[in-house]
Amino acid sequence: MSVAVANKSKPFLHLIGSKRRIVNKLIEHLPQGPHYNYYEPFLGGGALFFQVRHLFKQCFLSDINLDLITSYNAVKNNPNEVNRLLSLYHKHHSKDYYYKVKNKYSNNPNEITAKFIYLNKYSFRGIYRVYKNGQSAQTFSGECYIKLHIASRINQCSSLLHGVSIYATDFSFIEPKKGDFVYLDPPYHQSGERFYARLPGVICFQIIALPSLETYTKTSSSLILNHILYQ
């Protein structure tokens, strides 16, 4: 498939393991012919999805990170409110304010999303990270990683997410059919992912089953899969 068919949209988040720099290479491995459904069960930042969304009739995105999925749904459904909150955070930004936002609890989806994006953009190296126990490992950075175009990027991502099904669940719930495309980019083995690390047999079974459908691709840097399939 020609890279020229790719959209130029960028994700609204930057997570460890992002495939932004190699997304064109990934696009080269998309199947030829008609496109049906797209599945990405280890969603993360969604670098590939945002560039190829227009090629698929339906898309199913999922991840076990609840805050991440909450953010995707809020960007999809309430981009204006998310942008309003981000603008407020940006206006009051300081080291003290950063930790105030970080330590504040909220069950409001829009506030969860604005906090998630804000910490992502203003933390050290502008990357989201957590400890093995699931607690945030982000620390304040003196540099400003948030860009003036974050609002337009969120609006663009919101448009691309229209009509997309987004779930907080693990990868084993996907049910692709022949002709569908499944992109697998699981967490790095050395990351200490607290859920998938306990299910190597399930991951192995799932990946072995998919090739018979001719529906999947995985990134070469997906070390969990490489470790399981080739040890």
mmCIF file of C-alpha atoms in Angstrom:
data_model
loop_
_atom_site.group_PDB
_atom_site.id
_atom_site.type_symbol
_atom_site.label_atom_id
_atom_site.label_comp_id
_atom_site.label_asym_id
_atom_site.label_seq_id
_atom_site.Cartn_x
_atom_site.Cartn_y
_atom_site.Cartn_z
ATOM 1 C CA MET A 1 0.000 0.000 0.000
ATOM 2 C CA SER A 2 1.291 3.435 -0.886
ATOM 3 C CA VAL A 3 2.157 5.752 1.992
ATOM 4 C CA ALA A 4 0.451 8.498 -0.019
ATOM 5 C CA VAL A 5 -2.967 7.220 1.086
ATOM 6 C CA ALA A 6 -2.161 7.976 4.716
ATOM 7 C CA ASN A 7 -3.890 10.792 6.527
ATOM 8 C CA LYS A 8 -1.560 13.336 8.133
ATOM 9 C CA SER A 9 -3.432 13.522 11.420
ATOM 10 C CA LYS A 10 -1.416 13.265 14.625
ATOM 11 C CA PRO A 11 -2.447 11.831 18.016
ATOM 12 C CA PHE A 12 -3.368 14.137 20.890
ATOM 13 C CA LEU A 13 -1.167 12.106 23.287
ATOM 14 C CA HIS A 14 2.454 10.981 23.344
ATOM 15 C CA LEU A 15 2.977 7.739 25.240
ATOM 16 C CA ILE A 16 6.031 5.564 25.795
ATOM 17 C CA GLY A 17 6.306 3.160 22.872
ATOM 18 C CA SER A 18 4.706 5.568 20.408
ATOM 19 C CA LYS A 19 5.097 4.512 16.776
ATOM 20 C CA ARG A 20 4.881 8.021 15.315
ATOM 21 C CA ARG A 21 8.343 7.813 13.797
ATOM 22 C CA ILE A 22 7.727 4.523 12.024
ATOM 23 C CA VAL A 23 4.048 4.912 11.170
ATOM 24 C CA ASN A 24 4.762 5.179 7.437
ATOM 25 C CA LYS A 25 6.540 1.832 7.585
ATOM 26 C CA LEU A 26 3.534 0.323 9.337
ATOM 27 C CA ILE A 27 1.227 1.671 6.653
ATOM 28 C CA GLU A 28 3.238 -0.185 4.035
ATOM 29 C CA HIS A 29 2.089 -3.435 5.668
ATOM 30 C CA LEU A 30 -1.613 -2.682 5.476
ATOM 31 C CA PRO A 31 -3.440 -5.274 3.359
ATOM 32 C CA GLN A 32 -4.297 -4.571 -0.258
ATOM 33 C CA GLY A 33 -7.852 -4.690 -1.510
ATOM 34 C CA PRO A 34 -11.122 -3.707 0.212
ATOM 35 C CA HIS A 35 -10.942 -2.695 3.836
ATOM 36 C CA TYR A 36 -13.517 -3.755 6.367
ATOM 37 C CA ASN A 37 -13.041 -3.333 10.104
ATOM 38 C CA TYR A 38 -10.006 -2.078 12.013
ATOM 39 C CA TYR A 39 -9.111 -3.440 15.457
ATOM 40 C CA GLU A 40 -6.471 -2.011 17.778
ATOM 41 C CA PRO A 41 -6.689 -3.732 21.191
ATOM 42 C CA PHE A 42 -3.514 -2.154 22.638
ATOM 43 C CA LEU A 43 -4.495 1.388 21.726
ATOM 44 C CA GLY A 44 -1.991 3.656 23.438
ATOM 45 C CA GLY A 45 -1.467 6.881 21.504
ATOM 46 C CA GLY A 46 -3.147 5.597 18.349
ATOM 47 C CA ALA A 47 -0.480 6.825 15.914
ATOM 48 C CA LEU A 48 -1.441 4.338 13.197
ATOM 49 C CA PHE A 49 -5.186 4.625 13.706
ATOM 50 C CA PHE A 50 -5.301 8.395 13.198
ATOM 51 C CA GLN A 51 -3.513 8.078 9.863
ATOM 52 C CA VAL A 52 -5.563 5.229 8.411
ATOM 53 C CA ARG A 53 -9.004 5.742 9.954
ATOM 54 C CA HIS A 54 -10.466 6.854 6.594
ATOM 55 C CA LEU A 55 -9.615 3.483 5.016
ATOM 56 C CA PHE A 56 -11.947 1.409 7.192
ATOM 57 C CA LYS A 57 -15.712 1.137 7.458
ATOM 58 C CA GLN A 58 -15.704 0.525 11.204
ATOM 59 C CA CYS A 59 -13.009 0.826 13.848
ATOM 60 C CA PHE A 60 -12.831 -0.825 17.265
ATOM 61 C CA LEU A 61 -10.311 0.611 19.714
ATOM 62 C CA SER A 62 -9.591 -0.734 23.183
ATOM 63 C CA ASP A 63 -7.089 -0.660 26.022
ATOM 64 C CA ILE A 64 -7.039 -1.626 29.694
ATOM 65 C CA ASN A 65 -5.961 1.881 30.744
ATOM 66 C CA LEU A 66 -9.236 3.387 31.952
ATOM 67 C CA ASP A 67 -8.002 7.002 32.010
ATOM 68 C CA LEU A 68 -6.745 6.609 28.451
ATOM 69 C CA ILE A 69 -10.068 5.256 27.179
ATOM 70 C CA THR A 70 -11.954 7.921 29.134
ATOM 71 C CA SER A 71 -9.806 10.503 27.353
ATOM 72 C CA TYR A 72 -10.508 9.079 23.913
ATOM 73 C CA ASN A 73 -14.251 9.104 24.558
ATOM 74 C CA ALA A 74 -14.196 12.643 25.956
ATOM 75 C CA VAL A 75 -12.182 13.934 22.993
ATOM 76 C CA LYS A 76 -14.663 12.159 20.729
ATOM 77 C CA ASN A 77 -17.802 13.496 22.430
ATOM 78 C CA ASN A 78 -16.806 16.753 24.184
ATOM 79 C CA PRO A 79 -13.759 18.321 22.487
ATOM 80 C CA ASN A 80 -14.831 21.888 23.276
ATOM 81 C CA GLU A 81 -15.041 21.260 27.026
ATOM 82 C CA VAL A 82 -11.713 19.415 27.029
ATOM 83 C CA ASN A 83 -10.105 22.340 25.210
ATOM 84 C CA ARG A 84 -11.666 24.830 27.639
ATOM 85 C CA LEU A 85 -10.181 23.015 30.623
ATOM 86 C CA LEU A 86 -6.784 22.677 28.949
ATOM 87 C CA SER A 87 -6.778 26.396 28.218
ATOM 88 C CA LEU A 88 -7.485 27.046 31.907
ATOM 89 C CA TYR A 89 -4.663 24.733 33.001
ATOM 90 C CA HIS A 90 -2.301 26.364 30.534
ATOM 91 C CA LYS A 91 -3.188 29.821 31.840
ATOM 92 C CA HIS A 92 -2.413 28.914 35.462
ATOM 93 C CA HIS A 93 0.525 26.634 34.746
ATOM 94 C CA SER A 94 3.320 26.585 37.329
ATOM 95 C CA LYS A 95 5.117 23.905 39.305
ATOM 96 C CA ASP A 96 2.713 24.231 42.227
ATOM 97 C CA TYR A 97 -0.307 24.229 39.919
ATOM 98 C CA TYR A 98 1.027 21.164 38.086
ATOM 99 C CA TYR A 99 1.118 19.114 41.295
ATOM 100 C CA LYS A 100 -2.242 20.519 42.367
ATOM 101 C CA VAL A 101 -3.792 19.170 39.163
ATOM 102 C CA LYS A 102 -1.872 15.900 39.431
ATOM 103 C CA ASN A 103 -3.082 15.222 42.983
ATOM 104 C CA LYS A 104 -6.687 16.279 42.401
ATOM 105 C CA TYR A 105 -9.254 13.479 42.089
ATOM 106 C CA SER A 106 -12.256 13.810 39.815
ATOM 107 C CA ASN A 107 -14.786 11.396 38.361
ATOM 108 C CA ASN A 108 -15.831 13.856 35.652
ATOM 109 C CA PRO A 109 -14.741 12.422 32.261
ATOM 110 C CA ASN A 110 -13.823 15.825 30.834
ATOM 111 C CA GLU A 111 -11.702 16.726 33.872
ATOM 112 C CA ILE A 112 -10.040 13.304 33.819
ATOM 113 C CA THR A 113 -9.203 13.862 30.162
ATOM 114 C CA ALA A 114 -7.892 17.402 30.565
ATOM 115 C CA LYS A 115 -5.733 16.243 33.479
ATOM 116 C CA PHE A 116 -4.454 13.260 31.496
ATOM 117 C CA ILE A 117 -3.475 15.434 28.520
ATOM 118 C CA TYR A 118 -2.086 18.247 30.687
ATOM 119 C CA LEU A 119 0.182 15.907 32.652
ATOM 120 C CA ASN A 120 1.202 14.248 29.413
ATOM 121 C CA LYS A 121 2.245 17.532 27.829
ATOM 122 C CA TYR A 122 3.855 19.209 30.841
ATOM 123 C CA SER A 123 5.654 16.262 32.419
ATOM 124 C CA PHE A 124 9.296 15.332 31.978
ATOM 125 C CA ARG A 125 9.961 14.800 28.263
ATOM 126 C CA GLY A 126 6.264 15.234 27.591
ATOM 127 C CA ILE A 127 5.553 11.509 27.940
ATOM 128 C CA TYR A 128 2.963 9.621 30.001
ATOM 129 C CA ARG A 129 4.434 6.978 32.302
ATOM 130 C CA VAL A 130 3.372 4.961 35.355
ATOM 131 C CA TYR A 131 5.066 2.845 38.008
ATOM 132 C CA LYS A 132 4.547 -0.919 38.165
ATOM 133 C CA ASN A 133 1.830 -0.424 40.774
ATOM 134 C CA GLY A 134 -0.126 1.744 38.356
ATOM 135 C CA GLN A 135 0.589 5.057 40.113
ATOM 136 C CA SER A 136 1.602 8.031 38.013
ATOM 137 C CA ALA A 137 5.357 8.354 37.557
ATOM 138 C CA GLN A 138 5.146 11.743 35.901
ATOM 139 C CA THR A 139 7.191 14.623 37.277
ATOM 140 C CA PHE A 140 7.152 18.328 36.547
ATOM 141 C CA SER A 141 9.305 19.645 33.746
ATOM 142 C CA GLY A 142 10.480 23.230 33.506
ATOM 143 C CA GLU A 143 9.927 23.080 29.772
ATOM 144 C CA CYS A 144 6.596 23.598 28.081
ATOM 145 C CA TYR A 145 5.680 20.748 25.767
ATOM 146 C CA ILE A 146 2.119 21.768 25.094
ATOM 147 C CA LYS A 147 1.698 23.465 21.727
ATOM 148 C CA LEU A 148 -0.621 26.234 20.671
ATOM 149 C CA HIS A 149 -2.208 23.888 18.151
ATOM 150 C CA ILE A 150 -3.305 21.332 20.767
ATOM 151 C CA ALA A 151 -6.906 22.572 20.472
ATOM 152 C CA SER A 152 -6.987 22.077 16.709
ATOM 153 C CA ARG A 153 -5.384 18.660 17.095
ATOM 154 C CA ILE A 154 -8.033 17.615 19.611
ATOM 155 C CA ASN A 155 -10.767 18.849 17.270
ATOM 156 C CA GLN A 156 -9.249 16.926 14.384
ATOM 157 C CA CYS A 157 -8.944 13.753 16.447
ATOM 158 C CA SER A 158 -12.530 14.204 17.616
ATOM 159 C CA SER A 159 -13.709 14.217 13.998
ATOM 160 C CA LEU A 160 -11.732 11.073 13.219
ATOM 161 C CA LEU A 161 -13.161 9.319 16.287
ATOM 162 C CA HIS A 162 -16.731 9.959 15.151
ATOM 163 C CA GLY A 163 -18.478 6.630 14.690
ATOM 164 C CA VAL A 164 -15.602 4.692 16.277
ATOM 165 C CA SER A 165 -16.275 2.158 19.050
ATOM 166 C CA ILE A 166 -13.952 2.700 22.034
ATOM 167 C CA TYR A 167 -13.818 0.278 24.951
ATOM 168 C CA ALA A 168 -11.944 -0.133 28.228
ATOM 169 C CA THR A 169 -11.238 -3.845 28.055
ATOM 170 C CA ASP A 170 -8.438 -6.304 27.428
ATOM 171 C CA PHE A 171 -7.441 -7.586 24.003
ATOM 172 C CA SER A 172 -9.091 -11.007 24.358
ATOM 173 C CA PHE A 173 -12.561 -9.571 23.705
ATOM 174 C CA ILE A 174 -11.927 -8.680 20.065
ATOM 175 C CA GLU A 175 -13.715 -10.840 17.484
ATOM 176 C CA PRO A 176 -12.276 -10.020 14.055
ATOM 177 C CA LYS A 177 -13.555 -11.752 10.952
ATOM 178 C CA LYS A 178 -11.853 -12.568 7.692
ATOM 179 C CA GLY A 179 -11.147 -9.351 5.825
ATOM 180 C CA ASP A 180 -10.730 -7.320 9.021
ATOM 181 C CA PHE A 181 -7.413 -5.786 10.047
ATOM 182 C CA VAL A 182 -5.949 -6.195 13.540
ATOM 183 C CA TYR A 183 -2.990 -4.085 14.646
ATOM 184 C CA LEU A 184 -1.152 -5.494 17.665
ATOM 185 C CA ASP A 185 1.280 -3.331 19.584
ATOM 186 C CA PRO A 186 1.297 -4.655 23.170
ATOM 187 C CA PRO A 187 3.276 -3.124 26.051
ATOM 188 C CA TYR A 188 7.008 -3.678 26.199
ATOM 189 C CA HIS A 189 8.055 -6.737 28.183
ATOM 190 C CA GLN A 190 10.440 -4.713 30.350
ATOM 191 C CA SER A 191 7.772 -2.165 31.242
ATOM 192 C CA GLY A 192 6.372 -4.371 34.012
ATOM 193 C CA GLU A 193 2.841 -4.061 32.657
ATOM 194 C CA ARG A 194 0.836 -5.291 35.607
ATOM 195 C CA PHE A 195 -1.953 -6.968 33.625
ATOM 196 C CA TYR A 196 -0.581 -8.469 30.444
ATOM 197 C CA ALA A 197 2.538 -9.779 32.152
ATOM 198 C CA ARG A 198 0.322 -12.227 34.020
ATOM 199 C CA LEU A 199 -1.301 -13.617 30.874
ATOM 200 C CA PRO A 200 1.459 -14.829 28.527
ATOM 201 C CA GLY A 201 -0.422 -17.984 27.598
ATOM 202 C CA VAL A 202 -3.541 -16.048 26.629
ATOM 203 C CA ILE A 203 -1.587 -13.572 24.521
ATOM 204 C CA CYS A 204 0.248 -16.395 22.797
ATOM 205 C CA PHE A 205 -3.014 -18.211 22.027
ATOM 206 C CA GLN A 206 -4.628 -15.071 20.661
ATOM 207 C CA ILE A 207 -1.736 -14.195 18.368
ATOM 208 C CA ILE A 208 -1.393 -17.740 17.063
ATOM 209 C CA ALA A 209 -5.106 -17.796 16.229
ATOM 210 C CA LEU A 210 -5.126 -14.543 14.276
ATOM 211 C CA PRO A 211 -2.852 -15.492 11.344
ATOM 212 C CA SER A 212 -5.400 -18.066 10.172
ATOM 213 C CA LEU A 213 -7.701 -15.126 9.476
ATOM 214 C CA GLU A 214 -5.044 -13.238 7.535
ATOM 215 C CA THR A 215 -6.081 -10.147 9.485
ATOM 216 C CA TYR A 216 -3.249 -9.021 11.663
ATOM 217 C CA THR A 217 0.091 -7.291 11.864
ATOM 218 C CA LYS A 218 2.313 -6.584 14.837
ATOM 219 C CA THR A 219 5.217 -4.238 15.355
ATOM 220 C CA SER A 220 8.684 -5.749 15.512
ATOM 221 C CA SER A 221 9.304 -3.913 18.772
ATOM 222 C CA SER A 222 6.465 -5.732 20.540
ATOM 223 C CA LEU A 223 8.845 -7.588 22.805
ATOM 224 C CA ILE A 224 6.196 -9.412 24.820
ATOM 225 C CA LEU A 225 5.030 -11.257 21.713
ATOM 226 C CA ASN A 226 8.528 -11.925 20.459
ATOM 227 C CA HIS A 227 9.498 -13.304 23.866
ATOM 228 C CA ILE A 228 6.480 -15.591 24.006
ATOM 229 C CA LEU A 229 6.513 -16.849 20.427
ATOM 230 C CA TYR A 230 10.223 -17.359 19.956
ATOM 231 C CA GLN A 231 11.639 -18.398 23.345
#
